[in-house]
Structure formats: structure tokens, C-alpha cells
CSV table of C-alpha atoms in Angstrom, one decimal:
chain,number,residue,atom,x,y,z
A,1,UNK,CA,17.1,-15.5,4.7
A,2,UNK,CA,16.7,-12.4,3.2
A,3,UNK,CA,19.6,-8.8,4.7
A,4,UNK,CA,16.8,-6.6,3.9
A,5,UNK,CA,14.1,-8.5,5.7
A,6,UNK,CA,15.8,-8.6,8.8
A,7,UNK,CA,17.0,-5.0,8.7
A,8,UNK,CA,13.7,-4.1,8.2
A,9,UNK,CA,12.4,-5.7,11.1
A,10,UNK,CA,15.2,-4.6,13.2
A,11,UNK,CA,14.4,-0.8,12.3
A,12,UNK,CA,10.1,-1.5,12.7
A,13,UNK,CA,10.7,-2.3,16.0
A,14,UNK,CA,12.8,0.7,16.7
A,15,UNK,CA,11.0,2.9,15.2
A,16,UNK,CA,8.3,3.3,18.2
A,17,UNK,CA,10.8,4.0,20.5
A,18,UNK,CA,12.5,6.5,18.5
A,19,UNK,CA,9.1,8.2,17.8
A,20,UNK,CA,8.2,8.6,21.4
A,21,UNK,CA,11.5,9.6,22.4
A,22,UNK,CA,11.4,12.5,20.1
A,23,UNK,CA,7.8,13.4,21.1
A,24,UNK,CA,9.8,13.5,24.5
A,25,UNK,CA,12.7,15.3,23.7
A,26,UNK,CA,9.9,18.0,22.0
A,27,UNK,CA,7.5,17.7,24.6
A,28,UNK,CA,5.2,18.1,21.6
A,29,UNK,CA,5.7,17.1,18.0
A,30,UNK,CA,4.2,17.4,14.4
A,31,UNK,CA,4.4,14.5,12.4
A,32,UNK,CA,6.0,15.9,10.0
A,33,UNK,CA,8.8,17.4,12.5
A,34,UNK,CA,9.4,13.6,13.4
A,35,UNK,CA,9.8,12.9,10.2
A,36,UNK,CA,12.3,15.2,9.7
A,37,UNK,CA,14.2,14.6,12.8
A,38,UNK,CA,14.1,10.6,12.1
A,39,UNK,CA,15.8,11.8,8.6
A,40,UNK,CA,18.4,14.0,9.8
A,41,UNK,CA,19.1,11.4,12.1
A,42,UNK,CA,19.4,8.6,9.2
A,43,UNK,CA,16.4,6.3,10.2
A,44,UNK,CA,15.2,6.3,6.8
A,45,UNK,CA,11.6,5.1,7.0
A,46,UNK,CA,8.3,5.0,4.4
A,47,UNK,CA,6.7,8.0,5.9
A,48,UNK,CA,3.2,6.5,5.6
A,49,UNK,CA,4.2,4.0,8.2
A,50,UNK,CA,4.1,6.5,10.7
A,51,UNK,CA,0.7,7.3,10.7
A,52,UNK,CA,-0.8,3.7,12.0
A,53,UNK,CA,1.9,4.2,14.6
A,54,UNK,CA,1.0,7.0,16.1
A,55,UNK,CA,-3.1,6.7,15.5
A,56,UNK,CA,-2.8,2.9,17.8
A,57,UNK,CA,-0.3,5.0,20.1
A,58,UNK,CA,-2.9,7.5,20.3
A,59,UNK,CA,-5.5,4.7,21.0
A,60,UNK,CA,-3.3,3.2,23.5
A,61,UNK,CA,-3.4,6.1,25.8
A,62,UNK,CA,0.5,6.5,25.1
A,63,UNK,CA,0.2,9.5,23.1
A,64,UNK,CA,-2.3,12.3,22.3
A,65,UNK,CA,-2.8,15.6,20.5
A,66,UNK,CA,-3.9,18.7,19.7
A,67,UNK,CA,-4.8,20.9,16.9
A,68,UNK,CA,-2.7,24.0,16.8
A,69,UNK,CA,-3.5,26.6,14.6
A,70,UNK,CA,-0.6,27.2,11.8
A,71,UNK,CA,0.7,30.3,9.8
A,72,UNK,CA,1.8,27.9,7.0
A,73,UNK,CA,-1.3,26.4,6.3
A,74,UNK,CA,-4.1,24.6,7.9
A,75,UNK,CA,-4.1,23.5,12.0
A,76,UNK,CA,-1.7,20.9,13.0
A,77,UNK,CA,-2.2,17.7,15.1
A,78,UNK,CA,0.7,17.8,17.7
A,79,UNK,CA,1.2,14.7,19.7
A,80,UNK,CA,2.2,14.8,23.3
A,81,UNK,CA,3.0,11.9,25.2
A,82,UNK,CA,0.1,11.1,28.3
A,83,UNK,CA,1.0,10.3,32.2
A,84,UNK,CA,1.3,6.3,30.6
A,85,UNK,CA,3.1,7.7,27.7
A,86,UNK,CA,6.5,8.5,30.1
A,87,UNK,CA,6.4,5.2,32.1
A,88,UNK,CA,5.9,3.2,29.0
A,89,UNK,CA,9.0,5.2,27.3
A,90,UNK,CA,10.6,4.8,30.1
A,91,UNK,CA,10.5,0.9,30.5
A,92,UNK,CA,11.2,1.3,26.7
A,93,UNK,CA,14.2,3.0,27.7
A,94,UNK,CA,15.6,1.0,30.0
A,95,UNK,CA,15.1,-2.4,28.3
A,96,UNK,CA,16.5,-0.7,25.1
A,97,UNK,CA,19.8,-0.2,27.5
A,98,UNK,CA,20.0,-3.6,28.9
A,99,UNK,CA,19.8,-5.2,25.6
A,100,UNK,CA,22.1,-2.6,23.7
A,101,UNK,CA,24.7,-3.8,26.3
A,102,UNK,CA,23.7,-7.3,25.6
A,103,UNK,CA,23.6,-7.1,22.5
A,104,UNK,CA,26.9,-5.4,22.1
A,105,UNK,CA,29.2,-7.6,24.7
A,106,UNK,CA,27.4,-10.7,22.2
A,107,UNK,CA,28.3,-9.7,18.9
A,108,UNK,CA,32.1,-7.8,19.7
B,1,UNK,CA,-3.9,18.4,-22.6
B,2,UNK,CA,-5.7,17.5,-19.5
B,3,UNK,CA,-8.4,18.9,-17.5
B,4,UNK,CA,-7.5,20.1,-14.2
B,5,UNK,CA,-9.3,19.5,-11.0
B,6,UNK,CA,-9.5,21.9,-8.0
B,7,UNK,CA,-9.4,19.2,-4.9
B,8,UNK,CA,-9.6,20.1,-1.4
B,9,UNK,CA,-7.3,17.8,0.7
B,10,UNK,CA,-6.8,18.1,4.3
B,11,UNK,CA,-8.3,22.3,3.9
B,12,UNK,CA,-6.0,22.7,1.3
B,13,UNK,CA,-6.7,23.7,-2.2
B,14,UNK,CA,-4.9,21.9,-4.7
B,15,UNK,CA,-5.1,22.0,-8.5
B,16,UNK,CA,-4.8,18.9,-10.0
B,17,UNK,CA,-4.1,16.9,-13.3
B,18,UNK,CA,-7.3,14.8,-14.3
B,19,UNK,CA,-5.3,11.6,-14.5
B,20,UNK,CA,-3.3,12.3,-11.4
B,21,UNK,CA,-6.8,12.7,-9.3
B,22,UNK,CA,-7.8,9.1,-10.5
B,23,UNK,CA,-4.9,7.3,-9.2
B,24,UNK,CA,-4.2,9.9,-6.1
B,25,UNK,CA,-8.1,8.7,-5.4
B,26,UNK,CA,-7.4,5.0,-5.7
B,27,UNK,CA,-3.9,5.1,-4.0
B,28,UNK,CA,-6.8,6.5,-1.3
B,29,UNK,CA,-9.0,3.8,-2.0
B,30,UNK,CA,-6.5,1.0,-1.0
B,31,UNK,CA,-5.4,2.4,2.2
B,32,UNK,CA,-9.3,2.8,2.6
B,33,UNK,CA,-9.6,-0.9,2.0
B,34,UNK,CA,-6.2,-1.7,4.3
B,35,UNK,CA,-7.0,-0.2,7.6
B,36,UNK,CA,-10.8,-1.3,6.9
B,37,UNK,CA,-11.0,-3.1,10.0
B,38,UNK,CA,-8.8,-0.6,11.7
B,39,UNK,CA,-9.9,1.7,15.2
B,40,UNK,CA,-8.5,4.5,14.5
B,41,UNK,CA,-8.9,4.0,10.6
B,42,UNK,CA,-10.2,7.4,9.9
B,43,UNK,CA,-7.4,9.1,12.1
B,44,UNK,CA,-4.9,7.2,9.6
B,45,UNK,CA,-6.5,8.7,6.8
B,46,UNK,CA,-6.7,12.2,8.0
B,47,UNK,CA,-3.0,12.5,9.1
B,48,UNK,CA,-1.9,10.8,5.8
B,49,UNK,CA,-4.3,13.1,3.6
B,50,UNK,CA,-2.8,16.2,5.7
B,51,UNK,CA,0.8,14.9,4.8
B,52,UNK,CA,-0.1,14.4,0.9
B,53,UNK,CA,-1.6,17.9,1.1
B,54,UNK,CA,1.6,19.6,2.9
B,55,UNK,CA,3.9,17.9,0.2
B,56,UNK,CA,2.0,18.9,-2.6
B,57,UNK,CA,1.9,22.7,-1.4
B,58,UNK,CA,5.3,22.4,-1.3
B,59,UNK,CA,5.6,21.1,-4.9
B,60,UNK,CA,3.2,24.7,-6.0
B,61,UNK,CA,5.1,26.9,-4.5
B,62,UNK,CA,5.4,28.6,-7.9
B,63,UNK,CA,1.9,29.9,-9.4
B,64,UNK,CA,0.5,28.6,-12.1
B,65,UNK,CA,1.8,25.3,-11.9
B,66,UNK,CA,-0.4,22.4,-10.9
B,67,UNK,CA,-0.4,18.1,-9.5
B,68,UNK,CA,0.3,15.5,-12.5
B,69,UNK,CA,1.0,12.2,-12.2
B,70,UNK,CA,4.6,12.1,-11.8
B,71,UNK,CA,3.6,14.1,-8.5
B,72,UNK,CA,1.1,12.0,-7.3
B,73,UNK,CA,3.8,8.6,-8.0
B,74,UNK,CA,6.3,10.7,-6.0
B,75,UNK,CA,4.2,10.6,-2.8
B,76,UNK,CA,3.4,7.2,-3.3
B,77,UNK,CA,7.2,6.3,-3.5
B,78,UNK,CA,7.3,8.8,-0.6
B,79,UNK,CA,4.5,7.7,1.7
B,80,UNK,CA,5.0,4.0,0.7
B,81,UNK,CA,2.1,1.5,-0.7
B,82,UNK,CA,-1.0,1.1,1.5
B,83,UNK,CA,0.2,-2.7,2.2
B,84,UNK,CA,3.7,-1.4,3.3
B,85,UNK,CA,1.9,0.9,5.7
B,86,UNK,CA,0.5,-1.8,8.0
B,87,UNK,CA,3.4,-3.1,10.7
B,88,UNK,CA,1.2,-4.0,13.2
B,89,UNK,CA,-1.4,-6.3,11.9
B,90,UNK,CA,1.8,-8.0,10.1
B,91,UNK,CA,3.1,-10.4,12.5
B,92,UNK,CA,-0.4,-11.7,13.0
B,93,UNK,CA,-1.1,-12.8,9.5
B,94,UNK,CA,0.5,-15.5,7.6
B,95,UNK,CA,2.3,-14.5,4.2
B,96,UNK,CA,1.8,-10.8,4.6
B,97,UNK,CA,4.0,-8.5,2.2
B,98,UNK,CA,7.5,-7.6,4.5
B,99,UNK,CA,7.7,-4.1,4.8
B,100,UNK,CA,10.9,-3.6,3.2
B,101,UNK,CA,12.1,0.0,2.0
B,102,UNK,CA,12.2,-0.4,-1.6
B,103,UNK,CA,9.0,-0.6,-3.9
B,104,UNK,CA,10.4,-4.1,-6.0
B,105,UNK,CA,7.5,-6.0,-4.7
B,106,UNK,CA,5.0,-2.7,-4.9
B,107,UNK,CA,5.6,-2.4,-8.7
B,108,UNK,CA,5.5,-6.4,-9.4
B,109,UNK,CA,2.2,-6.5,-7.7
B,110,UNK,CA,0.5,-3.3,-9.2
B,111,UNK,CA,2.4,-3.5,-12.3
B,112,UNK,CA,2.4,-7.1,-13.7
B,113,UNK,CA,-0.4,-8.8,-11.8
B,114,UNK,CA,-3.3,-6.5,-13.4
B,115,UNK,CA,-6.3,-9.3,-13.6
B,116,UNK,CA,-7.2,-11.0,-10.8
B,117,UNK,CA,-9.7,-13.4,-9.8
B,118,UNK,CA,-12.3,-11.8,-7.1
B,119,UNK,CA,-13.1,-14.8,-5.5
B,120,UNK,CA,-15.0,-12.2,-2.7
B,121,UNK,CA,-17.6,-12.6,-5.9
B,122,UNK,CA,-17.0,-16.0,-7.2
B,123,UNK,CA,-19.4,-18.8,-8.1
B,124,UNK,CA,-16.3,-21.2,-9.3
B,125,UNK,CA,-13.3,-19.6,-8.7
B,126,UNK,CA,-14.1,-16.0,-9.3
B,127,UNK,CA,-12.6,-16.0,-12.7
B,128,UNK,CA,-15.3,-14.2,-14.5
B,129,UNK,CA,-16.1,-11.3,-12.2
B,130,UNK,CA,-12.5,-11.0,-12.3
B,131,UNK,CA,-12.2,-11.0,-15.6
B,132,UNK,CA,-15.2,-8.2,-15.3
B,133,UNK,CA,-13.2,-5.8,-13.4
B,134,UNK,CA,-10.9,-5.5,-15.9
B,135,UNK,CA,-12.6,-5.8,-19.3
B,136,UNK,CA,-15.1,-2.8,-17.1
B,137,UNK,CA,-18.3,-4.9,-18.0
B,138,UNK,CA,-20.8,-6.1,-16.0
B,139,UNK,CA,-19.7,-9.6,-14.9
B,140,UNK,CA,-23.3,-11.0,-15.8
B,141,UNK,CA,-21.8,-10.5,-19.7
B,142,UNK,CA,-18.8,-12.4,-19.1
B,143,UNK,CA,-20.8,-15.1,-17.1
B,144,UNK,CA,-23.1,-15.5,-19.9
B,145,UNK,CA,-20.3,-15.6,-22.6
B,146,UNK,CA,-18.5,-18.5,-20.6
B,147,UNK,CA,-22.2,-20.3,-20.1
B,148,UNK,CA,-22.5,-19.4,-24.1
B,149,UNK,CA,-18.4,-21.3,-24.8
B,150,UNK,CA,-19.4,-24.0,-22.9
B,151,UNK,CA,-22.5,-25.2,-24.3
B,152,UNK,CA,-21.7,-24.5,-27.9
B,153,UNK,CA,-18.1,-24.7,-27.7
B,154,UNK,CA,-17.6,-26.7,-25.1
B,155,UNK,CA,-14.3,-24.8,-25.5
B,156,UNK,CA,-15.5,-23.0,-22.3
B,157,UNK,CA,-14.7,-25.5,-19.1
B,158,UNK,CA,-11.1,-25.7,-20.4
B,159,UNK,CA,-10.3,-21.8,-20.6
B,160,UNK,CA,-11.9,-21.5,-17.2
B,161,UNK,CA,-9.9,-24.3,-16.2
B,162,UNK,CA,-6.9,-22.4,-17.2
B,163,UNK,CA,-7.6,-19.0,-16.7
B,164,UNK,CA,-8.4,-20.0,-12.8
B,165,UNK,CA,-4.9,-21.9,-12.4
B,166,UNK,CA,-3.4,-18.7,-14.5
B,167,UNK,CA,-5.1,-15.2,-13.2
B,168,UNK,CA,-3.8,-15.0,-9.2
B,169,UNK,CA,-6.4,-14.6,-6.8
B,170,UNK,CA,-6.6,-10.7,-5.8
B,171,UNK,CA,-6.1,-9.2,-2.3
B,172,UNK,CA,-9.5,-6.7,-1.7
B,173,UNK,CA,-6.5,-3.6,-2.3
B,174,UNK,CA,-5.9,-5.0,-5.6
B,175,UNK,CA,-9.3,-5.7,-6.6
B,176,UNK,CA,-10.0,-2.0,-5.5
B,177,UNK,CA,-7.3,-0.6,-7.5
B,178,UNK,CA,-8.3,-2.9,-10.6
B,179,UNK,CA,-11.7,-1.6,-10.4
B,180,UNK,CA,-10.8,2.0,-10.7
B,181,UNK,CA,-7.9,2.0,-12.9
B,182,UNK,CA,-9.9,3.1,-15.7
B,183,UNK,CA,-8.4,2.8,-19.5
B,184,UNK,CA,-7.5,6.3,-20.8
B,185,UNK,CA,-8.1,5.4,-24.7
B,186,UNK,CA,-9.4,2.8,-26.8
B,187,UNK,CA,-5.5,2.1,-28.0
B,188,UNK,CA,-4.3,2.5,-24.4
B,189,UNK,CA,-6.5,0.0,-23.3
B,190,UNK,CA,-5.6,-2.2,-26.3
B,191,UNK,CA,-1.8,-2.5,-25.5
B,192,UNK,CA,-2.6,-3.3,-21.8
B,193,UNK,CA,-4.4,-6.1,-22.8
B,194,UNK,CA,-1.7,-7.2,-25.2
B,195,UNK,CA,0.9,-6.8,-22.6
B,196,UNK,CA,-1.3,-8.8,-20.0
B,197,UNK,CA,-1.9,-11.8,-21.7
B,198,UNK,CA,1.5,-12.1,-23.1
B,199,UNK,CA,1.8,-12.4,-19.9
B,200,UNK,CA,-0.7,-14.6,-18.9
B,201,UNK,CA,0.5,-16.9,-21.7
B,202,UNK,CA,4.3,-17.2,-20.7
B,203,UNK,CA,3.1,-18.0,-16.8
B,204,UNK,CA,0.5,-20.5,-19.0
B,205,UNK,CA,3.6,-21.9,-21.1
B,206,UNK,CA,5.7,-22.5,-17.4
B,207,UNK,CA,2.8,-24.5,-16.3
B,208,UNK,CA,2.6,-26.9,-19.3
B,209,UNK,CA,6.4,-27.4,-19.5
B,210,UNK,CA,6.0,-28.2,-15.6
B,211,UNK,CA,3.7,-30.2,-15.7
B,212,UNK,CA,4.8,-32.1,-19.0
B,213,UNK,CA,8.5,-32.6,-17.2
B,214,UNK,CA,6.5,-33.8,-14.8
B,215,UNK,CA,4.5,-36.7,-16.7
B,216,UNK,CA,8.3,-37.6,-18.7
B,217,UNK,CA,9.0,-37.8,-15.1
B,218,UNK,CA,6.7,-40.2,-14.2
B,219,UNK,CA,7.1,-42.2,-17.0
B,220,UNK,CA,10.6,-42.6,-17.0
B,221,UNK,CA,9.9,-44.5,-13.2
């Protein structure tokens, strides 16, 4: 068994739920902005893995976007999360909470 | 001295370093050649081309400054590896690469492993066409040259032996990546070689002291 390997995993399947709960929190987001808030927040992650994520959210019906013209440079896709989008984070959410609680009373 | 390139990425115009275009191009290539089967394969490319583009224009904020090579390794170490890229697809395949968070297993695989067999193009094992990729020649040449060791030789069936139990068999990313990394000098591409089939030779030396423990082995019983 391999520490890294299993943190990784542990932070992969995280990382979706973070992603659309900062899209939430935004109510629209730029990828790079999610970026940024996942590093400020100390979820270090390969930025490139972001990008399948959110292209087979996208795909899903779970998220989708615009192009918003920028100051900075050329238009941006911002990603907004559909009608689906906020039950799916929401069930997210909720079984997030039952097995934090779990998870915690099981490893104290 | 290098030549520089103007590139437009993701509607941005970026000067670039003529070496650094190649392997920005082929780090391209293999995430091309990842998400190949991939839906939304050509949304993955745009948002990651727009990121690459944003990073470098934030790199040349000062004028007359410009993308090398060191840049273009930066983003790679930034973005991650296009095999590192893929979580989904992961659990579904058997022996894929973990997506960890460090680049150990990027740098073995790009660095050490630089001929592989292309057995996508193989009438044995895919030795020669491999082989092709990396010498750069046409892989009729190196077909005929093995035909040629062969029947005069008849040195020929036990280097291919060998090399196919040597060379590893290539991933289509790798094979992409071997095909465009392109020698810069007659001398570069001399010491690559070197270096390559000193390796070759030592994983070659491993395999005869294996298999000779394993005959003393036998014998012993």
C-alpha cells in the first residue's frame, strides 16, 4: 500500500464536490478563480485535472457556461451550475455529511 | 541563439522560443492522443490551451522577454502530464498510471523509457518501427536492415529476440511524444543514444543474471 496513493484517491473524489460547491458559493466561476480558491484553501491539485472535470460535468447537464467578455485578455468560459446541477450538489452534500460523521465517530 | 516563434494560443499572442514550441506542441500532442476517445475532447483542449495561454501572459508581463523551455516545463509541472489528467477513465482500466501529485513517475516514463516498441505497427513485436521512431527513419530501412542481419548474419533473430524482451512496449502518448521529439544536433543526438542503450544494456545485463540464477537454480534441484 502505497500513503500517496490513497491520499490521492481520497482528494480525486473530493475534488468534484469542492468544485461544484465553489461554482455554488460564486454562482458563477472561472476556472482559473477555482483554482485559486481550491489553493488558498490548501487542496493542492494538478490544475490540468480540472479541465476533464468540468468538460464531463458540463456534458452531464451538472454544469454549464458562458463566455464573458474580459478586460484582461480574451472572453472567459464561466461555469454555472444547471437546475440538476443543485440537486446533484445537494445529495453530494448531504451524503458528504453523513459520512464525515461516520467517518469521524469511526476513526476518534 | 534561437529563433522565436509568434503563436497564437487561446487569442493570445505569444512569442516563443523555437525549442520550447516543439515540446509545448507535443506536450499538446499527448493530451490530443489521451482524451482521443473523449466527448468533450476538444472542450478539454480549449480550456487547457486558454489556461497555458493565461500563465504564459503572466510570465511576459515585462516587454521584450519571450517563452523558453524552462517555461513551457513549468506549465507542464503546473498543469500536470496528459496521463495524470485523466481520473475518470482510471478506475475503468487495468494498470493505469495513479494520479499522484508529484511527477516521479512522469519523468521515469518520458525520461528513461525513450524507445519503445509500437506494436500499433508491428509485424513481430513492433520492434523495428519502434526502433524507426527514434532513429527518425522510415521503418522500411530498419526492416530491411534486420531482413539483411538475418540472412547474412544470422546475427539478426537473436538481437530482435532481445531488443523485443528489452525496448518496453509504448503507450500511443509515448509513441506520439517519441515521434516528435526531434534531435537538436548531430552530437545531441549522439549522447542520447549513448545514454539509451547504456541503458538498454544494464536492463539487458538484469535479464541474463535472472535468468542465469535461474538455470543454477534449476540445476542445483
Amino acid at each position: 500500500m502505497n500513503i500517496d496513493n490513497t491520499i490521492s484517491q481520497m482528494r480525486k473524489g473530493l475534488l468534484e464536490f469542492c468544485i461544484l460547491g465553489i461554482i455554488k458559493s460564486e454562482k458563477e466561476a472561472y476556472p482559473s478563480d477555482i483554482l485559486e480558491r481550491l489553493k488558498t484553501a490548501n487542496l493542492v491539485v494538478l490544475e490540468g485535472t480540472i479541465y476533464p472535470l468540468l468538460t464531463r460535468l458540463k456534458n452531464a447537464e451538472i454544469l454549464d457556461y458562458q463566455w464573458v467578455e474580459s478586460l484582461s485578455g480574451p472572453p472567459r468560459k464561466y461555469y454555472t451550475l444547471t437546475k440538476n446541477g443543485h440537486k446533484f450538489y445537494n445529495n453530494l452534500k448531504s451524503t458528504w455529511a453523513d459520512i464525515s460523521t461516520s467517518v469521524e465517530t469511526l476513526t476518534q | 541563439m534561437q529563433k522565436i516563434i509568434q503563436i497564437n494560443i487561446a487569442g493570445r499572442l505569444i512569442p516563443i522560443e523555437a525549442d520550447a514550441y516543439d515540446a509545448l506542441r507535443t506536450y499538446l500532442l499527448t493530451i490530443d492522443t489521451q482524451f482521443a476517445n473523449e466527448e468533450g475532447k476538444d472542450d478539454i483542449i480549449e480550456d487547457i490551451e486558454s489556461r497555458i495561454a493565461e500563465l504564459f501572459s503572466m510570465k511576459l508581463t515585462n516587454p521584450n522577454t519571450c517563452i523558453d523551455r524552462q517555461d513551457v516545463q513549468r506549465i507542464i509541472t503546473t498543469l500536470g502530464a496528459a496521463h495524470e489528467l485523466d481520473n475518470e477513465n482510471e478506475a475503468g482500466r487495468q494498470k493505469r498510471m495513479p494520479v499522484t501529485y508529484t511527477h516521479s513517475d512522469y519523468k521515469r516514463k518520458t525520461q528513461r523509457d525513450k524507445i519503445f516498441r509500437d506494436t500499433g505497427n508491428k509485424y513481430i513485436g513492433g520492434v523495428c518501427s519502434g526502433l524507426s521512431h527514434y532513429l527518425n527513419l522510415d521503418t522500411t530501412w530498419v526492416r530491411l536492415l534486420f531482413a539483411l542481419l538475418v540472412i547474412f548474419a544470422g546475427s539478426g533473430v537473436v538481437i530482435y529476440l532481445i531488443a523485443w524482451a528489452v525496448i518496453p512496449e509504448g503507450t500511443p502518448a509515448q509513441l506520439a511524444a517519441a515521434k516528435n521529439s526531434k534531435p537538436q544536433s548531430v552530437s545531441e543526438f549522439a549522447d542520447r543514444v549513448a545514454k539509451d542503450l547504456d541503458e538498454l544494456g544494464k536492463k539487458a545485463e538484469n535479464m541474463t543474471k535472472e535468468l542465469t540464477d535461474w538455470f543454477k537454480k534449476k540445476r542445483e534441484k
